XYZ file of N, CA and C in Angstrom:
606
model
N -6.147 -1.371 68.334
C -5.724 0.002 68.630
C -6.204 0.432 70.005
N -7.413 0.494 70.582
C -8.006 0.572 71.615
C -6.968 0.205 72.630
N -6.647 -0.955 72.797
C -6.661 -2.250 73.636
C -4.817 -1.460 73.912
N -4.203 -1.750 72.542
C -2.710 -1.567 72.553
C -1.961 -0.490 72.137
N -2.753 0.201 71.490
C -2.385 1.892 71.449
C -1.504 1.958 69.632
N -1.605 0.310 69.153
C -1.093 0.245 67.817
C -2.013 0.179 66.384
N -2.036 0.608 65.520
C -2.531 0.036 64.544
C -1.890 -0.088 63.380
N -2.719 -1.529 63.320
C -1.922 -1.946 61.898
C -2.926 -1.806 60.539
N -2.331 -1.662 59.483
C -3.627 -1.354 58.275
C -2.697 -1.584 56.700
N -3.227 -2.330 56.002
C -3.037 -2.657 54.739
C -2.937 -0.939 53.941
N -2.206 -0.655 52.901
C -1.931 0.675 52.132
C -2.953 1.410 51.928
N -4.312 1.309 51.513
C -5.405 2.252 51.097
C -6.106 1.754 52.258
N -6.112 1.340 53.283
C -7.267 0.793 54.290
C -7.004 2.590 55.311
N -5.854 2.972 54.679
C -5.904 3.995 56.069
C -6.725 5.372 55.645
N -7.354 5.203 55.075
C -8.302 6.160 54.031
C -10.553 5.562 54.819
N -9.739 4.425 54.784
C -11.150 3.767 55.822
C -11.639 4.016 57.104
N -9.915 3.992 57.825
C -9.547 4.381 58.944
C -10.150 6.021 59.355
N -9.878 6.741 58.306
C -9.962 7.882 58.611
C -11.422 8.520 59.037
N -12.288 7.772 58.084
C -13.513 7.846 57.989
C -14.391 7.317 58.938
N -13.522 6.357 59.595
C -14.151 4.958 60.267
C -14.281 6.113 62.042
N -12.870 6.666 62.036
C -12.502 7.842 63.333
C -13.254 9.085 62.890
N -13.288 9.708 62.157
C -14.724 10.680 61.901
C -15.747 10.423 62.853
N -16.425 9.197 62.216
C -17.564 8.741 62.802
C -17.984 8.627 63.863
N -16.654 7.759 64.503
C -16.785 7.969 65.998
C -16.171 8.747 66.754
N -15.762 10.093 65.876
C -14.914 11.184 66.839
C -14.070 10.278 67.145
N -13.168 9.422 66.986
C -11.814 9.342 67.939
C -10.981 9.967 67.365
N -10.585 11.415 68.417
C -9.894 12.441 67.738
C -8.377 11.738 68.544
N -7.991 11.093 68.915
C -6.802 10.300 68.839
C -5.584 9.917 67.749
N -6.997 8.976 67.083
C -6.430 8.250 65.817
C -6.720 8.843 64.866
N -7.517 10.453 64.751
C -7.524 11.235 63.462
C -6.333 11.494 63.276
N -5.814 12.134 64.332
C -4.844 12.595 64.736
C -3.092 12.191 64.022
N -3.514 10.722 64.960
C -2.324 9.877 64.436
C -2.147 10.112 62.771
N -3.656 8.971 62.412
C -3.436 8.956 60.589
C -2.777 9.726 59.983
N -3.808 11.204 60.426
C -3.016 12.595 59.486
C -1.753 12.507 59.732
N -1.173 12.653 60.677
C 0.707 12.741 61.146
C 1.062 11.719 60.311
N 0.330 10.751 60.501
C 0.642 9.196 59.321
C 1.125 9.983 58.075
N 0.466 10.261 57.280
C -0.333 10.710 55.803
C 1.177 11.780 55.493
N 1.320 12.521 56.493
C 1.737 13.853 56.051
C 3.361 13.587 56.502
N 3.535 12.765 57.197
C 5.164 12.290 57.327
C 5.457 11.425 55.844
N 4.700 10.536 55.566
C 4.769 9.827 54.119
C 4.048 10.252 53.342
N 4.333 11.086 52.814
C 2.949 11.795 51.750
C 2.937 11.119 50.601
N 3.611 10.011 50.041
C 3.324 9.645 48.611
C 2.056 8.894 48.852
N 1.860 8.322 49.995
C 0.075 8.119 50.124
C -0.695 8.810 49.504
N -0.462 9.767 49.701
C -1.461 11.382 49.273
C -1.476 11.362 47.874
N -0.162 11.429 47.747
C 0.107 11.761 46.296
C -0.868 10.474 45.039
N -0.472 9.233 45.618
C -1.041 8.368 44.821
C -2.647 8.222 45.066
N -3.193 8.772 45.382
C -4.577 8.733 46.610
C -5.079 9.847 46.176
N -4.742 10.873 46.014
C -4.734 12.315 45.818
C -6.064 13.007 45.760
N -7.083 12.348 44.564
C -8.445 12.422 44.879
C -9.126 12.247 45.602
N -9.045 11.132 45.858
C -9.965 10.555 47.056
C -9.114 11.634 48.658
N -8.036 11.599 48.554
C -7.178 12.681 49.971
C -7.974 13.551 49.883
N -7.759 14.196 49.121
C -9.091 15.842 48.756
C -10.282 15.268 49.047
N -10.974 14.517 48.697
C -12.515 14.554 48.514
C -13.079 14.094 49.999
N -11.961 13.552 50.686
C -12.153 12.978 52.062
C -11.863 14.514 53.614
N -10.817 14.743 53.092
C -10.314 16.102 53.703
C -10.957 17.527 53.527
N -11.531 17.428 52.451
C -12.788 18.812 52.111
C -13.919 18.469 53.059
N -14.139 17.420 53.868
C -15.359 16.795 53.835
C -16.037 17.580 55.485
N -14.670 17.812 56.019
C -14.651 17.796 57.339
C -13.512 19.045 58.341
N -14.064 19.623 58.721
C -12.984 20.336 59.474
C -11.833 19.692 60.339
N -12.445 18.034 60.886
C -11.546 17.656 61.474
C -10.679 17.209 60.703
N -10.531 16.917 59.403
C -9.532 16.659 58.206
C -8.890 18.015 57.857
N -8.741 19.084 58.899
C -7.824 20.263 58.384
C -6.818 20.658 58.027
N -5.703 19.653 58.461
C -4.349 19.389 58.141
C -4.441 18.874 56.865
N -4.985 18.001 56.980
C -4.578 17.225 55.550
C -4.937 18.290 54.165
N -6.046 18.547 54.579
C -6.939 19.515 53.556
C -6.228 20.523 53.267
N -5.239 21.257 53.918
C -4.644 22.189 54.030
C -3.081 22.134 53.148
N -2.868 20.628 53.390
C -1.382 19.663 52.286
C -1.925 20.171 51.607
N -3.482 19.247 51.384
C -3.910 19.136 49.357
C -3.864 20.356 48.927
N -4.512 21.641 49.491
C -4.341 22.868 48.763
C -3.606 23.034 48.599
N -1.783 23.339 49.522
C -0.685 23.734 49.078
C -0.310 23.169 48.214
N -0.321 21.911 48.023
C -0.057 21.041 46.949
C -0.402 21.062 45.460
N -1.767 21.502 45.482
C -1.893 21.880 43.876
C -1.987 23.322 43.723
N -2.007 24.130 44.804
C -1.542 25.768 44.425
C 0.082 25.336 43.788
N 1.229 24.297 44.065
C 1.917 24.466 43.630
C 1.992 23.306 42.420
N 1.631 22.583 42.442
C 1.296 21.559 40.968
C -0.770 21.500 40.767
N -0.684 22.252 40.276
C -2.554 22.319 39.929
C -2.839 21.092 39.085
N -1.693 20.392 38.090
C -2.007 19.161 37.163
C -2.332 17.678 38.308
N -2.009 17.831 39.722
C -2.254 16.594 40.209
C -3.651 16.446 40.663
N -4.418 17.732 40.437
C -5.748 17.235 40.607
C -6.371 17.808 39.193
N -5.938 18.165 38.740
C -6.762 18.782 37.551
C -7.005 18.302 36.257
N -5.678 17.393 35.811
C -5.445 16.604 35.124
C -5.381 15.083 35.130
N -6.059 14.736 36.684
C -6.301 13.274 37.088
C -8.244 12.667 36.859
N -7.856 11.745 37.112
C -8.873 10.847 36.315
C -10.006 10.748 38.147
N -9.254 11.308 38.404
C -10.343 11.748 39.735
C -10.724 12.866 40.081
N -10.530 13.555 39.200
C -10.765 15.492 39.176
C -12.157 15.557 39.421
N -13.640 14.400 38.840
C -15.029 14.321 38.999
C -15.190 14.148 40.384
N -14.388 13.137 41.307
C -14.909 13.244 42.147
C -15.074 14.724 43.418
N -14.437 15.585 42.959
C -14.157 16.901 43.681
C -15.772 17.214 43.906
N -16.287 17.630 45.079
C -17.612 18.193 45.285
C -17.637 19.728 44.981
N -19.183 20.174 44.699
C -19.076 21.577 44.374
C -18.522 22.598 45.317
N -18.449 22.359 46.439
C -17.754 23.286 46.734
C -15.872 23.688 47.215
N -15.749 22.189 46.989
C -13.791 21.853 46.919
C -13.937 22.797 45.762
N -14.468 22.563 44.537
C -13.799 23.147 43.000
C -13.956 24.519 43.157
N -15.266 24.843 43.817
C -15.572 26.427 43.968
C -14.510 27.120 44.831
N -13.757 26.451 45.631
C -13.133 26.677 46.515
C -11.052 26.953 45.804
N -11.258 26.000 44.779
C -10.020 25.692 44.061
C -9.273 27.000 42.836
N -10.956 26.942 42.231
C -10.677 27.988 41.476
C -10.791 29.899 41.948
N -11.171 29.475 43.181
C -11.305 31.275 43.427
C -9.480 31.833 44.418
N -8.966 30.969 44.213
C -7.824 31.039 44.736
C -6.700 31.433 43.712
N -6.302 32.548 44.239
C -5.421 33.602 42.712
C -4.341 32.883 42.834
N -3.923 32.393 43.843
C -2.376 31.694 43.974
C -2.650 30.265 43.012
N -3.319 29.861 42.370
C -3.642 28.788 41.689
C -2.877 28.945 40.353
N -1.672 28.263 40.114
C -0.727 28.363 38.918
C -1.302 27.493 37.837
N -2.334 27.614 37.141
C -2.976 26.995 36.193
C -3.776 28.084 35.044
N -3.451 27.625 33.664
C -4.271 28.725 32.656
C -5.162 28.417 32.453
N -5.749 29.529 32.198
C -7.644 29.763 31.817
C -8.193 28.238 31.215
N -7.412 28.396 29.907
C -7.945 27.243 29.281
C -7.959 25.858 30.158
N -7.008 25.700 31.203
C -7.366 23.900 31.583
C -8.374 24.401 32.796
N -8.017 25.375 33.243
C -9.679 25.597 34.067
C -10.776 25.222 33.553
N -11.098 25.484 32.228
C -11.822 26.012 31.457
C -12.404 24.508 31.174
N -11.200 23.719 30.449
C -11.674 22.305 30.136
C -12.135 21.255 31.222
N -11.572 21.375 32.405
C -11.498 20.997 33.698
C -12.893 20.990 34.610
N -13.237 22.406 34.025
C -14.900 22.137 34.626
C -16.242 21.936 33.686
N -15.938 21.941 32.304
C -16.570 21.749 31.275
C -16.710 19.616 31.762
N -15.552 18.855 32.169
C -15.820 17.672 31.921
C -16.198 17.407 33.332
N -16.246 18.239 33.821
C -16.478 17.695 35.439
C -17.812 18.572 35.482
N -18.080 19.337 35.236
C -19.947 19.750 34.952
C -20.435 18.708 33.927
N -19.815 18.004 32.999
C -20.428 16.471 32.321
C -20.745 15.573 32.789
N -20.006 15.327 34.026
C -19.593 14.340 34.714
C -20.610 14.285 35.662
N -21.293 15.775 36.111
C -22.133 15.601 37.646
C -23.919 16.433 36.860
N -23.608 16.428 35.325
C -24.950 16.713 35.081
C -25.670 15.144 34.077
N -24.630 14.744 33.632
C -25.092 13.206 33.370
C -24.615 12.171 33.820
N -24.766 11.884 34.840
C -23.790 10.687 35.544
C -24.640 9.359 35.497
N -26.051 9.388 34.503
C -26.094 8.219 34.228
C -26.342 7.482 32.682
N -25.398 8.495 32.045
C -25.018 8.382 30.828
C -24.130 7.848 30.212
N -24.160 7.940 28.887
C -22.205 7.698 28.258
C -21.010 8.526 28.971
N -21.708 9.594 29.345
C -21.564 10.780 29.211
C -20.207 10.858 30.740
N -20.561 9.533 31.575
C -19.522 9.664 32.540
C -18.612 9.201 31.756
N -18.222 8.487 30.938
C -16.612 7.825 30.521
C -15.914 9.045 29.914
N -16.385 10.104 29.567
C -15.795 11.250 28.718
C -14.553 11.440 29.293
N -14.511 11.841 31.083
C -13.171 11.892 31.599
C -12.401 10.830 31.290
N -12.640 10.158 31.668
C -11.850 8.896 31.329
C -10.812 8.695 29.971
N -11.694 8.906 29.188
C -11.712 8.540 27.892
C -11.170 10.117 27.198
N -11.213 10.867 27.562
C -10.785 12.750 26.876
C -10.223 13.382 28.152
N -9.319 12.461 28.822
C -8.660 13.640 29.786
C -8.060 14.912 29.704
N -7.406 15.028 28.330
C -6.792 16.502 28.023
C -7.506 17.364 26.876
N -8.908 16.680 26.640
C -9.723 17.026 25.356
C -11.219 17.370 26.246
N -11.559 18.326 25.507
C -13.095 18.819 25.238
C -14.040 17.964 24.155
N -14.913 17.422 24.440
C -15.759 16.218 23.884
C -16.218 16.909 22.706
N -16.500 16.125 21.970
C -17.585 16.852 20.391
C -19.113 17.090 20.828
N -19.745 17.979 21.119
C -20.894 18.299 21.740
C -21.564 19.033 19.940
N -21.214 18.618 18.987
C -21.824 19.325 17.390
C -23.572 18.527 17.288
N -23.702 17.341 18.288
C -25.176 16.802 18.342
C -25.895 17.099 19.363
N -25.704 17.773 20.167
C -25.867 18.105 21.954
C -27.515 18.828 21.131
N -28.379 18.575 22.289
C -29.215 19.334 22.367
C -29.472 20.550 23.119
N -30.522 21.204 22.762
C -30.996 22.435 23.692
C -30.616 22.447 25.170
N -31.689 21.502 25.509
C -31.893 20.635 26.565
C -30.394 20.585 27.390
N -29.483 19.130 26.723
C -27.746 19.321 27.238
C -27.458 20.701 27.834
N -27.540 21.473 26.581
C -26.982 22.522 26.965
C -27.521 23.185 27.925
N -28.576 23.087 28.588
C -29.630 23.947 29.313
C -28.949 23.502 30.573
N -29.156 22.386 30.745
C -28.712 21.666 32.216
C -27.050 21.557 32.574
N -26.396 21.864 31.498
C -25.104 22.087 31.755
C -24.449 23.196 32.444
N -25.436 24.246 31.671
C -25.345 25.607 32.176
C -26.165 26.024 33.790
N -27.158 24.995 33.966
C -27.210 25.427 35.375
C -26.463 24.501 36.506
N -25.621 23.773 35.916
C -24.484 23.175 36.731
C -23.102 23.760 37.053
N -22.791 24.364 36.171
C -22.146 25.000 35.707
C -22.263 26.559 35.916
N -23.258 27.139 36.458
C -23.074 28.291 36.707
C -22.687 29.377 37.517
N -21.996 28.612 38.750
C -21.364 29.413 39.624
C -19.855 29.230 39.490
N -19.093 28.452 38.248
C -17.851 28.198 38.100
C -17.463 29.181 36.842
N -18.471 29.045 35.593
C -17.906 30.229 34.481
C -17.840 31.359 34.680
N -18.243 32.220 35.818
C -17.761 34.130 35.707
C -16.291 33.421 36.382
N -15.429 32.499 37.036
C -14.409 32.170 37.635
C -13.372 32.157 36.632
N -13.437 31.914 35.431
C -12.818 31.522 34.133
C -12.532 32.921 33.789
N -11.062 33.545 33.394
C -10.543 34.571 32.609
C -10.469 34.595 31.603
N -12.026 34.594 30.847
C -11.626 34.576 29.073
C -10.543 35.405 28.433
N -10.389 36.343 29.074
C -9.793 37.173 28.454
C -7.902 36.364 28.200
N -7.649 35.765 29.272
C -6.416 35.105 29.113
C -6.238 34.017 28.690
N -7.256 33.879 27.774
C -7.295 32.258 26.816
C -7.048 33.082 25.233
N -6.284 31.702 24.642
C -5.662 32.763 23.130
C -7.285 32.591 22.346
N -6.891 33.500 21.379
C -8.054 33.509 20.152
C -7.940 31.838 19.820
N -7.513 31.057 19.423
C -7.351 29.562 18.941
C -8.399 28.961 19.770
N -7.677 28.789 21.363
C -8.168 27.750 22.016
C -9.536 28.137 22.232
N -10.213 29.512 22.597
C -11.409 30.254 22.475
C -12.221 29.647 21.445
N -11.453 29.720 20.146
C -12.619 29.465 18.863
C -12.819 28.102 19.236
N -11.894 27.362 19.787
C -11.815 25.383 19.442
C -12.429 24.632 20.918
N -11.844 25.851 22.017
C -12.737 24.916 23.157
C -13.761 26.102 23.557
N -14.179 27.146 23.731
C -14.693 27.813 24.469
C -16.357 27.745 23.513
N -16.221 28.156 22.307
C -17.362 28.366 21.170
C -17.770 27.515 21.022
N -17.787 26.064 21.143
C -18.990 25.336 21.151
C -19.755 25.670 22.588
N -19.278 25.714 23.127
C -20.153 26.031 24.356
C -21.196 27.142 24.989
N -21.011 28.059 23.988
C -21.132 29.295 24.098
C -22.839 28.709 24.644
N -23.334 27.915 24.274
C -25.153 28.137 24.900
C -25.425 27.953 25.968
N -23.975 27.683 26.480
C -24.367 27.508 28.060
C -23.990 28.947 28.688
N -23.961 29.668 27.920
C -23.441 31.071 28.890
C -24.480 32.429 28.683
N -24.666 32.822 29.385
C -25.265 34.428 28.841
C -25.332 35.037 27.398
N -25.904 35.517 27.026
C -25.731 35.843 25.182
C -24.858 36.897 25.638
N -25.545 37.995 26.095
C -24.507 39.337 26.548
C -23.076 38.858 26.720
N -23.144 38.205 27.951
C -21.623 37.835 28.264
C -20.630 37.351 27.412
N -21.052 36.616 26.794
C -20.503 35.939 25.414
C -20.503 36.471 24.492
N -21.198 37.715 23.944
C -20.685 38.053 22.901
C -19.730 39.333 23.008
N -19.803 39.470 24.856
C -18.681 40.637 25.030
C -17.131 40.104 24.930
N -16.979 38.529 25.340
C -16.097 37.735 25.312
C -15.499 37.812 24.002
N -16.328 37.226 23.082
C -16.098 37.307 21.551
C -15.796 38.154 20.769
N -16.152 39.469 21.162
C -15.725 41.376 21.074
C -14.192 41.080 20.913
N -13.804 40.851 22.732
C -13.006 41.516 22.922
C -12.085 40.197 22.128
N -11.888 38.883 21.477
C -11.562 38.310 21.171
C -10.891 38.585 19.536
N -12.138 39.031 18.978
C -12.059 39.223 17.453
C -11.318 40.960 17.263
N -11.318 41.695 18.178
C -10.628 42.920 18.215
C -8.811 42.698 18.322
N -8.701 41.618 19.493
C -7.281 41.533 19.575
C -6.370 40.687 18.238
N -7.606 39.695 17.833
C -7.238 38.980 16.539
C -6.839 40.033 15.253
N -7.326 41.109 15.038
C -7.090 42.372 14.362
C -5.824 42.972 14.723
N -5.649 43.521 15.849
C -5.081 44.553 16.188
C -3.195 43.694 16.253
């Protein structure tokens, strides 16, 4: 590339590339890649995690970073519902969910950071295969200890006031939200549960 102004690169090597020009500032071939990336985007698309987790990383990845958001403001399931949703850092997700234009319901928010706060409070457990293994499911936590729950909740605690209980049905509330309840505020939770068991009435 230097020498001839070309480069050549095997399908996922240009993800190396990108990182490789970071490093050494060659704002040239950042340049190029991204124009690369974003003229053929099914790169992205099939890549998608790792695109995000590389493009959050860096301001000089602003273009790209800027695809991935539009991209799941308008399909939220290509990162939310992928088997690379863990690798998102805390502040991509913090960043994901405070965005109102985000076309996704409470509940897969809800499940979404429940397995990805699993994912980055035991990562040297069983406890990482859960995504893997329960991509559209909330794990059985009926043996979880104190403890679990303690450290979940301080992983987890700048993402749950982000969650609209209120727009999750009474069902999915009782089946995904209530086991969890020890990771949340007592107050908060039992104002949740109020306003839950009132609408179940009314």
């Amino acid at each position: 590339y230097f020498y001839g102004g070309n480069l050549k690169y095997k399908s996922n090597e240009i993800f190396e590339f990108l990182l490789i020009s970071k490093e050494f500032n060659i704002s040239e071939l950042l340049d190029l890649l991204q124009s690369q990336l974003l003229q053929f985007p099914n790169q992205i698309y099939q890549n998608f995690g790792i695109t995000l987790q590389i493009s959050s990383s860096h301001e000089l990845f602003q273009r790209l970073y800027e695809f991935c958001l539009k991209t799941i403001n308008e399909h939220p399931e290509i990162i939310f519902k992928s088997q690379d949703f863990h690798l998102l850092n805390e502040n991509t997700l913090l960043d994901l969910l405070q965005k109102k234009e985000l076309n996704l319901k409470e509940i897969e928010k809800w499940k979404s950071i429940i397995k990805w706060g699993i994912h980055h409070t035991f990562p040297d457990t069983l406890f990482t295969n859960i995504y893997a293994e329960y991509v559209s499911e909330i794990p059985d936590v009926s043996l979880w200890t104190r403890d679990k729950f303690r450290d979940l909740a301080n992983t987890l605690k700048q993402f749950i006031p982000l969650i609209n209980f209120h727009k999750i049905t009474p069902e999915d509330f009782y089946e995904k939200v209530k086991p969890f309840k020890k990771i949340m505020n007592k107050q908060f939770y039992d104002e949740i549960l109020k306003y839950h068991l009132l609408s179940k009435k009314s």
